[in-house]
Amino acid sequence: MSPFVGRPDNDPARYYDGYNKLRSWAYNSLDQYKHELLRVLYPAFIHCFMDLVSEGHTLEARQFFLKFREDHELMHSRDLQKLEGTLSPLHLEEMDLARSLRENKFRIKLCEYSYELLLQYLQKTQALVMLGIINERIIFEVSAGQPSLISDDADVVALVGTSKDLAKQINQKEVHWGLLEDSVEERMEKALSDSDRAEAESKDADAEDNNKKKSSEGGKQGGPLNKKLKKDKLVGATGKNTKSETSMISAAPRVKPGLTLPATPVEVEQSILEDLRNRAQLNNLALPSVSFYTFLNTHNGLNCSSISNDGSLIVGGFSDSSVKVWDMAKIGQPAKTSSSQGENGSSQDERLSSTSEGKRPYTLFQGHSGPVYSAAFSPFGDFLLSSSSDSTIRLWSTKLNANLVCYKGHNYPVWDVQFSPVGHYFASASHDRTARIWSMDKIQPLRIMAGHLADVDCVQWHVNCNYIATGSSDKTVRLWDVQTGECIRMFIGHRSMVLSLAMSPDGRYMASGDEDGTIMMWDLSTGRCVSPLAGHNSCVWSLAFSCEGALLASGSADCTVKLWDVASSTKALKMDDTKAGSTNRLRLLKALPTKSTPVYNLRFSRRNLLFASGALSL
């Protein structure tokens, strides 16, 4: 008789025996199917451990956990670290992760033959404990054909259940992902098309007159060629290149703003138009120039950094409650203590960090009473927001170098704060599990977004200002309607806390990066992941789309900046929208390693230059 049947129902050894037998069988299976069958072990291990704890067998649970945890350390180390301190049934009830594991089921993908092998094993051995756990805690997705690739193992085991059902229900709501009506970019496109047409007609008329003259003078051979050259010059001069760059953006639908938007000053609009005219076209063959700025000798004191839209200002938030702003134009000037001028941000910072002149190379803002965790410039660089562990958000003027407002509303540390694309409004994310919408002229929040099960770690505005996205330690990303404060999308797929978000310029896609180094691209209209990436081996601190949306840049704690080809992947996706899932993955175009500097922040300027900043402790 099998030992599983002979043991009494309350004998803790039945879990050890059952799991150990299943583990030995899976590891001794045929190599072709082994990697699929091993997927069953993690949910079996987790629920054996939690069953032992819930039955009060604390010592046996501890021994079981220590005996077999090494099997799952590679893929699930952070979950194991959290569960390691679970010593009583009360801990299971209070811990978010344990509750989530109990309330949901694991989804595991197997090929048909692997599934049949598992069923045969369970029936033959009468492994009642394992059979009960597998029936109650696992949902199998069985596919015909050959086993999946070993490289796909990270994508085929996921936690589903009540959260998945909730996500399906939420994701049926409509999302108007298009761009705002009458934007500066749209007006420029219309102006370019009108001016192109008028100038083209004028040039054609001039060319015809010249050709007629040359024809009468015997210059028939040169006429068509000269006409072609003039047309080529016209294309370069009138900005048709810019028009082709914005084709993805021009194809996006237009929506009305839900918020009352501030008027854009004339001089600012002129500056934006000039940047758009001088924008470099980026694609997989034309990659951006990169300016990288390094904070030296931070000694773990730098918590965050941010770069203004034009790259002229850089801010750092520090553990000593200070906020420091560097003006790149001033840093570029030669210092009296140096005879040579540096060529990049890091050498300039190093050269000007000396206080021998009695002058600081930065502007110091003081007012917070705790470490500063986030800082962000307004779209035009005239204001700066900072958030802190003191639960407040402060608004600073970069022109007056003064604190203007202190916003109080959160009850715990504020991890992230971001201005809207048009300024005036901003969003914050906090340890109190909420995100909030604010306006600069009111000291109380306009909306409170509540629903995450753990800290809201990052927040990002949609390009049309009608939505914000939040990433959380509960491993989900949510999209919220700014007008109603309602969650209208819930994105499930990350295996660790979500630390960074970015919206595509056309408003259709969103990228999210997590603590494990995984990046996921989401289609906001359908709510599904279109391209999971595993390009980094540590936290993804920052993500940024190029201004026309062809490239995605990612910055990580693994000391690299990586550039991904978005245009080709999304183009392939649009050609095959009928499929329920997509195996398209973004193509890595280039990896830019630093010597030993983690990348805190990325920013594409309107001219498509990429700015990055990082911290280095010496």
Coordinates of C-alpha atoms in Angstrom, one line a residue:
M1 CA 0.0 0.0 0.0
S2 CA 1.2 3.5 -0.8
P3 CA 2.5 5.5 2.2
F4 CA 0.2 8.3 1.2
V5 CA -2.9 6.3 1.9
G6 CA -1.6 4.7 5.1
R7 CA -0.8 8.0 7.0
P8 CA -3.4 9.5 9.2
D9 CA -5.1 12.7 8.0
N10 CA -3.3 14.9 10.6
D11 CA 0.2 13.5 10.1
P12 CA 2.4 16.3 8.9
A13 CA 4.8 13.8 7.3
R14 CA 2.3 13.2 4.6
Y15 CA 3.1 16.5 3.0
Y16 CA 6.9 15.8 3.1
D17 CA 6.4 12.3 1.6
G18 CA 4.0 13.4 -1.1
Y19 CA 6.0 16.4 -2.3
N20 CA 9.3 14.4 -2.1
K21 CA 7.9 11.6 -4.3
L22 CA 6.4 14.0 -6.8
R23 CA 9.8 15.9 -6.9
S24 CA 11.8 12.7 -7.5
W25 CA 9.4 11.6 -10.3
A26 CA 9.5 15.0 -12.0
Y27 CA 13.3 15.2 -11.9
N28 CA 13.6 11.6 -13.3
S29 CA 11.2 12.2 -16.2
L30 CA 12.3 12.2 -19.8
D31 CA 14.4 15.3 -20.6
Q32 CA 12.0 16.3 -23.4
Y33 CA 9.1 16.8 -20.8
K34 CA 11.0 17.3 -17.6
H35 CA 11.1 21.2 -17.7
E36 CA 7.3 21.2 -18.2
L37 CA 6.6 18.7 -15.3
L38 CA 8.9 20.7 -13.0
R39 CA 6.5 23.6 -13.2
V40 CA 4.0 21.7 -11.0
L41 CA 6.5 21.7 -8.1
Y42 CA 6.4 25.3 -7.1
P43 CA 2.6 25.5 -6.4
A44 CA 2.8 22.1 -4.7
F45 CA 5.7 23.3 -2.5
I46 CA 3.9 26.6 -1.6
H47 CA 0.6 24.9 -0.6
C48 CA 2.2 22.1 1.3
F49 CA 4.1 24.6 3.4
M50 CA 1.0 26.8 4.0
D51 CA -1.2 23.7 4.8
L52 CA 1.4 22.7 7.4
V53 CA 1.4 26.2 8.9
S54 CA -2.4 26.4 8.9
E55 CA -2.7 23.1 10.7
G56 CA -0.3 24.3 13.4
H57 CA 2.7 22.1 12.5
T58 CA 5.1 25.0 12.7
L59 CA 8.3 23.0 13.2
E60 CA 7.5 20.6 10.4
A61 CA 6.6 23.5 8.1
R62 CA 9.9 25.1 8.9
Q63 CA 11.9 21.9 8.2
F64 CA 9.9 21.4 4.9
F65 CA 10.6 24.9 3.8
L66 CA 14.3 24.8 4.4
K67 CA 14.6 21.4 2.8
F68 CA 13.1 22.2 -0.5
R69 CA 13.3 26.0 -0.9
E70 CA 16.5 25.8 -3.0
D71 CA 14.5 24.2 -5.8
H72 CA 12.6 27.5 -6.3
E73 CA 15.2 30.1 -5.3
L74 CA 16.1 31.1 -8.8
M75 CA 12.6 31.9 -10.1
H76 CA 10.7 32.9 -6.9
S77 CA 13.3 34.2 -4.4
R78 CA 11.4 37.3 -3.3
D79 CA 8.2 35.3 -2.6
L80 CA 10.2 32.8 -0.6
Q81 CA 11.8 35.6 1.4
K82 CA 8.3 36.9 2.4
L83 CA 6.9 33.5 3.2
E84 CA 9.9 32.5 5.3
G85 CA 8.7 34.5 8.3
T86 CA 5.2 32.8 8.3
L87 CA 5.0 30.9 11.5
S88 CA 1.4 30.8 12.5
P89 CA -2.1 30.6 10.9
L90 CA -2.5 34.3 11.9
H91 CA 0.4 35.2 9.7
L92 CA -1.2 33.6 6.7
E93 CA -4.3 35.7 7.2
E94 CA -2.4 39.0 7.6
M95 CA 0.1 38.6 4.8
D96 CA -1.0 39.9 1.4
L97 CA 1.1 37.4 -0.5
A98 CA -0.3 34.4 1.5
R99 CA -3.9 35.6 1.0
S100 CA -3.3 36.1 -2.7
L101 CA -1.8 32.5 -3.0
R102 CA -4.8 31.1 -1.1
E103 CA -7.5 33.0 -2.9
N104 CA -6.1 32.4 -6.5
K105 CA -5.0 29.5 -8.6
F106 CA -1.8 28.8 -10.5
R107 CA -2.2 28.5 -14.2
I108 CA 0.3 26.1 -15.7
K109 CA 0.9 25.4 -19.5
L110 CA 1.7 21.8 -20.4
C111 CA 1.7 19.9 -23.7
E112 CA -0.8 17.1 -24.0
Y113 CA 1.7 14.3 -23.4
S114 CA 3.2 16.0 -20.3
Y115 CA -0.3 16.3 -18.9
E116 CA -1.1 12.6 -19.5
L117 CA 2.2 11.6 -17.8
L118 CA 1.2 13.7 -14.7
L119 CA -2.2 12.1 -14.5
Q120 CA -0.8 8.6 -14.9
Y121 CA 1.6 9.3 -12.0
L122 CA -1.1 10.6 -9.7
Q123 CA -3.5 7.7 -10.5
K124 CA -0.8 5.0 -10.2
T125 CA 0.7 6.2 -6.8
Q126 CA -2.6 7.3 -5.3
A127 CA -0.8 10.4 -4.1
L128 CA -3.9 11.8 -2.3
V129 CA -2.2 14.9 -0.8
M130 CA -0.7 16.0 -4.1
L131 CA -3.8 15.1 -6.0
G132 CA -5.9 17.3 -3.6
I133 CA -3.5 20.3 -4.0
I134 CA -3.3 20.0 -7.7
N135 CA -7.0 19.7 -8.2
E136 CA -7.8 22.6 -5.8
R137 CA -4.9 25.0 -6.6
I138 CA -3.8 24.5 -10.2
I139 CA -5.5 25.2 -13.6
F140 CA -3.8 23.5 -16.5
E141 CA -3.7 24.9 -20.0
V142 CA -3.1 21.9 -22.2
S143 CA -1.8 22.4 -25.7
A144 CA -1.5 19.9 -28.6
G145 CA 1.9 19.3 -30.1
Q146 CA 5.4 19.5 -28.8
P147 CA 6.5 20.8 -25.3
S148 CA 7.2 24.5 -25.1
L149 CA 10.7 25.8 -25.1
I150 CA 12.7 25.9 -21.8
S151 CA 13.3 29.6 -22.5
D152 CA 9.6 30.2 -22.1
D153 CA 9.4 28.8 -18.5
A154 CA 9.2 32.3 -17.0
D155 CA 5.9 33.0 -18.9
V156 CA 4.0 29.8 -18.4
V157 CA 3.3 29.7 -14.7
A158 CA 1.1 32.5 -13.4
L159 CA -1.2 33.2 -10.5
V160 CA -4.8 33.6 -11.6
G161 CA -8.2 33.5 -9.9
T162 CA -10.2 36.2 -8.3
S163 CA -7.8 38.9 -9.4
K164 CA -7.9 37.5 -13.0
D165 CA -11.7 37.4 -12.9
L166 CA -11.7 41.0 -11.6
A167 CA -9.3 42.0 -14.4
K168 CA -11.6 40.5 -17.1
Q169 CA -14.5 42.3 -15.7
I170 CA -12.7 45.7 -15.5
N171 CA -11.0 45.3 -18.9
Q172 CA -14.3 45.2 -20.7
K173 CA -14.7 49.0 -20.1
E174 CA -14.0 51.3 -22.9
V175 CA -10.8 53.3 -23.1
H176 CA -10.5 56.3 -25.4
W177 CA -6.7 56.1 -25.9
G178 CA -6.4 58.7 -28.7
L179 CA -4.6 62.1 -28.5
L180 CA -6.1 65.4 -27.6
E181 CA -7.8 67.5 -30.2
D182 CA -6.0 70.6 -31.5
S183 CA -2.7 69.7 -30.0
V184 CA 0.5 71.5 -31.0
E185 CA 1.7 68.5 -33.0
E186 CA -1.6 68.3 -34.9
R187 CA -1.5 72.0 -35.7
M188 CA 2.0 71.7 -36.9
E189 CA 1.1 68.8 -39.2
K190 CA -1.7 70.8 -40.8
A191 CA 0.6 73.8 -41.2
L192 CA 3.3 71.7 -42.7
S193 CA 0.9 70.0 -45.1
D194 CA -0.5 73.4 -46.2
S195 CA 2.9 75.1 -46.5
D196 CA 4.3 72.1 -48.3
R197 CA 1.5 72.2 -50.8
A198 CA 1.8 76.0 -51.4
E199 CA 5.5 76.0 -51.6
A200 CA 5.5 72.9 -53.8
E201 CA 3.1 74.6 -56.2
S202 CA 5.2 77.8 -56.2
K203 CA 8.5 75.9 -56.8
D204 CA 6.9 73.8 -59.5
A205 CA 5.8 76.9 -61.2
D206 CA 9.2 78.5 -60.9
A207 CA 10.8 75.3 -62.2
E208 CA 8.5 75.2 -65.2
D209 CA 9.4 78.8 -66.0
N210 CA 13.1 78.0 -65.7
N211 CA 12.8 74.9 -67.8
K212 CA 11.0 76.9 -70.5
K213 CA 13.8 79.4 -70.5
K214 CA 16.5 76.7 -70.6
S215 CA 14.5 75.0 -73.3
S216 CA 14.5 78.0 -75.4
E217 CA 18.3 78.4 -74.8
G218 CA 18.9 74.8 -75.7
G219 CA 19.1 73.4 -72.2
K220 CA 16.6 70.6 -72.6
Q221 CA 18.8 68.0 -71.2
G222 CA 19.1 69.7 -67.8
G223 CA 15.5 70.6 -67.2
P224 CA 14.0 67.4 -65.7
L225 CA 17.1 66.8 -63.5
N226 CA 17.0 70.4 -62.1
K227 CA 13.3 70.0 -61.4
K228 CA 14.0 66.8 -59.4
L229 CA 16.8 68.4 -57.4
K230 CA 14.6 71.3 -56.5
K231 CA 11.9 68.9 -55.3
D232 CA 14.4 67.0 -53.2
K233 CA 15.5 70.3 -51.6
L234 CA 11.9 71.2 -50.9
V235 CA 11.4 68.0 -49.0
G236 CA 14.3 68.7 -46.7
A237 CA 13.4 72.4 -46.3
T238 CA 9.7 72.2 -45.6
G239 CA 9.7 69.4 -43.0
K240 CA 8.2 66.5 -44.8
N241 CA 10.6 64.4 -42.8
T242 CA 8.9 65.6 -39.7
K243 CA 5.5 64.6 -41.2
S244 CA 6.7 61.1 -41.8
E245 CA 8.0 60.8 -38.3
T246 CA 4.7 61.6 -36.8
S247 CA 2.7 59.2 -39.0
M248 CA 2.1 56.9 -36.1
I249 CA 0.8 59.8 -34.0
S250 CA -1.3 61.3 -36.8
A251 CA -3.0 58.0 -37.3
A252 CA -4.2 58.0 -33.6
P253 CA -7.9 59.1 -33.0
R254 CA -8.5 62.4 -31.4
V255 CA -10.4 62.8 -28.1
K256 CA -11.7 65.7 -26.0
P257 CA -10.0 66.5 -22.8
G258 CA -11.7 65.5 -19.6
L259 CA -9.9 68.2 -17.5
T260 CA -9.8 71.9 -18.0
L261 CA -6.4 72.3 -19.6
P262 CA -4.2 75.4 -19.1
A263 CA -3.4 77.6 -22.0
T264 CA 0.1 77.2 -23.5
P265 CA 2.1 80.4 -23.6
V266 CA 2.9 81.7 -27.1
E267 CA 6.7 81.6 -26.6
V268 CA 6.4 78.0 -25.2
E269 CA 4.4 76.9 -28.2
Q270 CA 7.0 78.5 -30.6
S271 CA 9.7 76.6 -28.8
I272 CA 7.8 73.3 -29.2
L273 CA 7.3 74.0 -32.9
E274 CA 11.0 74.7 -33.4
D275 CA 11.9 71.5 -31.6
L276 CA 9.4 69.5 -33.8
R277 CA 10.9 71.0 -36.9
N278 CA 14.4 70.0 -35.9
R279 CA 13.4 66.6 -34.6
A280 CA 15.7 63.8 -35.7
Q281 CA 13.9 60.7 -37.2
L282 CA 14.7 57.6 -35.2
N283 CA 14.3 54.0 -36.2
N284 CA 16.2 50.7 -36.0
L285 CA 18.8 52.0 -38.3
A286 CA 19.1 55.6 -36.9
L287 CA 19.6 55.4 -33.1
P288 CA 19.6 58.5 -30.8
S289 CA 22.6 60.3 -29.4
V290 CA 22.9 59.8 -25.7
S291 CA 24.0 62.2 -23.0
F292 CA 24.7 60.4 -19.7
Y293 CA 25.1 62.3 -16.4
T294 CA 26.6 60.7 -13.4
F295 CA 26.2 61.7 -9.7
L296 CA 29.6 61.0 -8.1
N297 CA 30.3 60.2 -4.4
T298 CA 26.6 59.8 -3.5
H299 CA 27.3 57.1 -0.9
N300 CA 23.7 55.8 -1.2
G301 CA 22.4 59.3 -0.5
L302 CA 20.7 59.8 -3.9
N303 CA 17.2 58.3 -4.0
C304 CA 16.0 59.7 -7.3
S305 CA 16.8 61.9 -10.3
S306 CA 15.0 63.6 -13.1
I307 CA 15.7 65.5 -16.3
S308 CA 13.8 68.4 -17.7
N309 CA 12.1 68.0 -21.1
D310 CA 14.9 69.9 -23.0
G311 CA 17.7 68.3 -20.9
S312 CA 18.9 71.7 -19.6
L313 CA 18.2 70.9 -15.9
I314 CA 18.8 67.8 -13.7
V315 CA 17.4 67.3 -10.2
G316 CA 18.4 64.9 -7.5
G317 CA 16.5 63.9 -4.4
F318 CA 18.6 62.9 -1.4
S319 CA 18.3 61.0 1.9
D320 CA 19.2 64.1 3.9
S321 CA 15.9 65.7 2.8
S322 CA 17.5 68.0 0.2
V323 CA 16.6 68.6 -3.4
K324 CA 19.5 69.8 -5.7
V325 CA 19.1 71.2 -9.2
W326 CA 22.0 71.4 -11.7
D327 CA 21.9 73.8 -14.7
M328 CA 23.7 72.0 -17.6
A329 CA 24.6 75.3 -19.3
K330 CA 26.4 76.5 -16.2
I331 CA 28.1 73.2 -15.6
G332 CA 29.4 73.4 -19.2
Q333 CA 31.4 76.5 -18.4
P334 CA 35.1 76.1 -17.6
A335 CA 35.9 76.3 -13.9
K336 CA 38.8 78.3 -12.5
T337 CA 40.3 75.2 -10.8
S338 CA 40.5 73.3 -14.1
S339 CA 42.5 74.1 -17.2
S340 CA 40.5 71.7 -19.4
Q341 CA 36.8 71.3 -20.1
G342 CA 35.2 67.8 -19.8
E343 CA 33.2 66.3 -22.6
N344 CA 30.4 64.6 -20.7
G345 CA 28.2 65.0 -17.7
S346 CA 30.2 62.8 -15.3
S347 CA 33.5 64.5 -15.8
Q348 CA 31.8 67.9 -15.5
D349 CA 30.1 66.9 -12.2
E350 CA 33.5 65.6 -10.9
R351 CA 35.3 68.8 -11.9
L352 CA 32.7 71.2 -10.4
S353 CA 31.9 69.2 -7.3
S354 CA 34.8 71.0 -5.6
T355 CA 33.8 73.8 -3.3
S356 CA 37.2 75.5 -3.4
E357 CA 35.6 78.5 -5.1
G358 CA 33.1 78.8 -2.2
K359 CA 30.3 78.4 -4.7
R360 CA 28.0 75.4 -5.1
P361 CA 27.6 74.1 -8.6
Y362 CA 23.9 73.4 -7.9
T363 CA 20.8 75.2 -6.5
L364 CA 19.8 73.7 -3.1
F365 CA 16.1 73.4 -2.2
Q366 CA 15.4 72.6 1.5
G367 CA 12.0 72.1 3.1
H368 CA 11.3 68.3 3.4
S369 CA 11.8 66.6 6.8
G370 CA 12.5 63.1 5.4
P371 CA 14.3 61.4 2.5
V372 CA 13.2 62.6 -1.0
Y373 CA 12.0 59.7 -3.1
S374 CA 10.8 61.5 -6.3
A375 CA 11.3 64.7 -8.2
A376 CA 9.8 65.8 -11.5
F377 CA 10.0 69.0 -13.7
S378 CA 6.9 70.6 -15.3
P379 CA 6.8 70.3 -19.1
F380 CA 8.3 73.7 -19.5
G381 CA 10.8 73.5 -16.7
D382 CA 9.6 76.4 -14.7
F383 CA 8.3 74.3 -11.8
L384 CA 9.6 71.3 -9.9
L385 CA 7.7 68.8 -7.7
S386 CA 9.3 66.6 -5.0
S387 CA 7.8 64.0 -2.7
S388 CA 9.2 62.6 0.5
S389 CA 8.9 60.1 3.3
D390 CA 7.4 63.0 5.4
S391 CA 4.1 62.3 3.4
T392 CA 4.2 65.7 1.7
I393 CA 4.6 66.9 -1.9
R394 CA 6.3 70.3 -2.4
L395 CA 6.1 72.6 -5.4
W396 CA 9.2 74.7 -6.2
S397 CA 9.9 77.5 -8.6
T398 CA 13.0 77.0 -10.6
K399 CA 12.9 80.7 -11.6
L400 CA 12.5 82.1 -8.0
N401 CA 14.4 79.2 -6.4
A402 CA 11.8 79.0 -3.7
N403 CA 9.2 76.7 -2.3
L404 CA 5.7 77.7 -3.3
V405 CA 3.3 75.1 -1.9
C406 CA 3.4 72.1 0.4
Y407 CA 0.6 69.6 -0.4
K408 CA -0.6 67.3 2.4
G409 CA -3.0 64.5 1.8
H410 CA -1.2 61.2 1.9
N411 CA -0.8 59.4 5.2
Y412 CA 2.5 57.7 4.5
P413 CA 5.7 58.2 2.3
V414 CA 5.0 59.3 -1.2
W415 CA 7.1 57.2 -3.6
D416 CA 6.4 59.0 -6.9
V417 CA 5.0 62.2 -8.3
Q418 CA 4.6 63.2 -12.0
F419 CA 3.3 66.3 -13.8
S420 CA 0.7 65.9 -16.5
P421 CA 1.9 66.4 -20.1
V422 CA 0.3 69.9 -20.1
G423 CA 1.5 70.9 -16.6
H424 CA -0.8 72.3 -13.9
Y425 CA -2.1 68.9 -12.8
F426 CA 0.1 66.2 -11.2
A427 CA -0.3 62.7 -9.8
S428 CA 1.3 61.1 -6.8
A429 CA 1.8 57.4 -5.6
S430 CA 2.1 56.4 -1.9
H431 CA 2.8 53.7 0.6
D432 CA -0.9 54.2 1.7
R433 CA -1.9 52.2 -1.4
T434 CA -3.5 55.1 -3.2
A435 CA -2.7 57.4 -6.1
R436 CA -4.0 61.0 -6.1
I437 CA -4.6 63.7 -8.6
W438 CA -3.8 67.3 -7.7
S439 CA -3.8 70.7 -9.3
M440 CA -1.2 73.3 -8.6
D441 CA -3.8 75.8 -7.3
K442 CA -5.5 73.6 -4.8
I443 CA -3.9 72.1 -1.6
Q444 CA -6.3 69.2 -1.5
P445 CA -6.4 66.3 -4.0
L446 CA -9.0 66.3 -6.8
R447 CA -9.3 62.5 -7.0
I448 CA -8.2 59.6 -4.9
M449 CA -7.5 56.3 -6.7
A450 CA -7.9 53.3 -4.3
G451 CA -7.8 49.6 -5.2
H452 CA -4.2 48.4 -5.1
L453 CA -3.5 45.7 -2.5
A454 CA 0.0 47.1 -1.6
D455 CA 2.2 50.2 -2.1
V456 CA 1.7 52.2 -5.3
D457 CA 5.3 52.6 -6.4
C458 CA 5.0 54.6 -9.6
V459 CA 2.6 56.7 -11.6
Q460 CA 2.4 57.9 -15.2
W461 CA 0.0 60.1 -17.1
H462 CA -1.6 59.1 -20.4
V463 CA -0.6 61.5 -23.2
N464 CA -4.2 62.8 -23.5
C465 CA -4.4 63.6 -19.7
N466 CA -7.7 61.7 -19.3
Y467 CA -6.0 58.7 -17.6
I468 CA -3.2 57.8 -15.2
A469 CA -1.5 54.5 -14.8
T470 CA -0.1 53.1 -11.5
G471 CA 2.3 50.3 -10.8
S472 CA 2.3 48.6 -7.5
S473 CA 4.0 46.2 -5.2
D474 CA 1.0 43.9 -5.6
K475 CA 2.5 43.1 -9.1
T476 CA -0.3 44.7 -11.1
V477 CA -0.6 47.8 -13.2
R478 CA -3.9 49.7 -13.2
L479 CA -5.3 52.4 -15.5
W480 CA -7.6 55.0 -13.9
D481 CA -10.1 57.5 -15.3
V482 CA -9.1 60.9 -14.1
Q483 CA -12.7 62.2 -14.2
T484 CA -14.4 59.5 -12.2
G485 CA -11.4 58.0 -10.2
E486 CA -12.5 54.6 -11.5
C487 CA -10.2 51.7 -12.4
I488 CA -10.8 50.9 -16.1
R489 CA -7.9 48.5 -16.8
M490 CA -6.0 46.0 -14.7
F491 CA -2.9 44.5 -16.1
I492 CA -1.7 41.2 -14.6
G493 CA 1.6 39.4 -15.6
H494 CA 4.5 40.8 -13.6
R495 CA 6.1 38.6 -11.0
S496 CA 7.5 41.3 -8.8
M497 CA 6.8 44.9 -7.8
V498 CA 6.3 47.4 -10.7
L499 CA 8.8 50.2 -10.6
S500 CA 8.5 52.1 -13.9
L501 CA 5.9 53.1 -16.5
A502 CA 5.9 54.8 -19.9
M503 CA 3.2 55.8 -22.4
S504 CA 3.7 55.6 -26.1
P505 CA 3.3 59.0 -27.9
D506 CA 0.2 57.8 -29.8
G507 CA -1.4 56.8 -26.6
R508 CA -2.2 53.2 -27.5
Y509 CA 0.6 51.3 -25.7
M510 CA 2.1 51.3 -22.2
A511 CA 5.4 49.8 -21.1
S512 CA 6.0 48.7 -17.5
G513 CA 9.2 47.5 -15.8
D514 CA 9.6 45.5 -12.6
E515 CA 12.0 44.6 -9.8
D516 CA 13.2 41.4 -11.6
G517 CA 14.2 43.2 -14.8
T518 CA 11.2 42.2 -16.8
I519 CA 9.6 44.8 -19.2
M520 CA 6.0 44.3 -20.5
M521 CA 4.3 46.2 -23.3
W522 CA 0.5 46.5 -23.0
D523 CA -2.2 47.4 -25.5
L524 CA -4.5 49.8 -23.6
S525 CA -7.5 49.2 -25.9
T526 CA -7.6 45.4 -25.3
G527 CA -5.8 45.2 -21.9
R528 CA -3.4 42.4 -23.0
C529 CA 0.3 42.1 -23.0
V530 CA 1.7 42.3 -26.5
S531 CA 5.4 41.8 -25.8
P532 CA 7.0 40.6 -22.6
L533 CA 10.8 41.2 -22.4
A534 CA 13.5 39.8 -20.2
G535 CA 16.3 42.1 -21.2
H536 CA 17.7 43.2 -17.8
N537 CA 18.9 41.2 -14.8
S538 CA 18.0 43.8 -12.1
C539 CA 15.4 46.5 -11.4
V540 CA 14.1 48.5 -14.3
W541 CA 14.2 52.0 -12.8
S542 CA 13.1 54.0 -15.9
L543 CA 11.4 53.6 -19.3
A544 CA 11.0 56.2 -22.1
F545 CA 9.5 56.1 -25.6
S546 CA 11.1 58.2 -28.3
C547 CA 8.9 61.1 -29.4
E548 CA 7.5 59.4 -32.5
G549 CA 7.2 56.1 -30.7
A550 CA 9.6 54.0 -32.8
L551 CA 12.0 53.2 -29.9
L552 CA 11.7 52.3 -26.3
A553 CA 14.7 53.0 -23.9
S554 CA 15.0 51.2 -20.6
G555 CA 17.4 52.0 -17.7
S556 CA 18.3 49.5 -15.0
A557 CA 20.2 48.8 -11.8
D558 CA 22.2 46.4 -13.9
C559 CA 24.1 49.5 -15.1
T560 CA 22.8 49.4 -18.7
V561 CA 20.6 51.5 -21.0
K562 CA 18.9 49.3 -23.6
L563 CA 17.1 50.4 -26.8
W564 CA 14.2 48.3 -28.2
D565 CA 12.6 48.3 -31.6
V566 CA 8.9 49.2 -31.0
A567 CA 7.8 50.1 -34.5
S568 CA 8.4 46.7 -36.1
S569 CA 6.8 44.8 -33.3
T570 CA 3.6 46.9 -33.1
K571 CA 3.4 46.9 -36.9
A572 CA 3.4 43.0 -36.9
L573 CA 0.8 43.1 -34.1
K574 CA -1.6 45.4 -36.1
M575 CA -1.3 43.1 -39.1
D576 CA -2.6 40.1 -36.9
D577 CA -5.0 41.7 -34.4
T578 CA -7.4 38.7 -34.6
K579 CA -5.1 36.5 -32.5
A580 CA -6.0 36.2 -28.8
G581 CA -2.3 36.3 -27.8
S582 CA 1.0 37.4 -29.3
T583 CA 4.4 35.9 -29.2
N584 CA 6.0 39.0 -30.7
R585 CA 8.9 40.3 -28.7
L586 CA 10.6 43.6 -29.1
R587 CA 14.0 43.4 -30.8
L588 CA 16.9 44.6 -28.8
L589 CA 18.7 47.2 -30.9
K590 CA 21.6 48.2 -28.7
A591 CA 22.8 47.8 -25.1
L592 CA 24.7 50.7 -23.7
P593 CA 26.6 49.6 -20.5
T594 CA 28.0 52.0 -18.0
K595 CA 31.1 51.2 -16.0
S596 CA 29.4 50.8 -12.6
T597 CA 26.5 53.3 -12.6
P598 CA 22.9 52.2 -12.2
V599 CA 20.5 54.2 -14.4
Y600 CA 17.9 56.1 -12.4
N601 CA 16.2 58.2 -15.1
L602 CA 15.8 58.4 -18.9
R603 CA 14.3 61.2 -21.0
F604 CA 13.9 61.8 -24.7
S605 CA 14.0 65.5 -25.7
R606 CA 11.5 66.8 -28.3
R607 CA 14.3 66.6 -30.8
N608 CA 14.8 62.9 -30.0
L609 CA 18.0 63.1 -28.1
L610 CA 18.2 60.7 -25.2
F611 CA 19.3 61.9 -21.7
A612 CA 20.1 59.6 -18.9
S613 CA 21.3 60.0 -15.3
G614 CA 22.7 57.6 -12.7
A615 CA 24.4 57.4 -9.3
L616 CA 27.9 56.2 -8.5
S617 CA 29.3 55.7 -5.0
L618 CA 33.0 55.8 -4.6

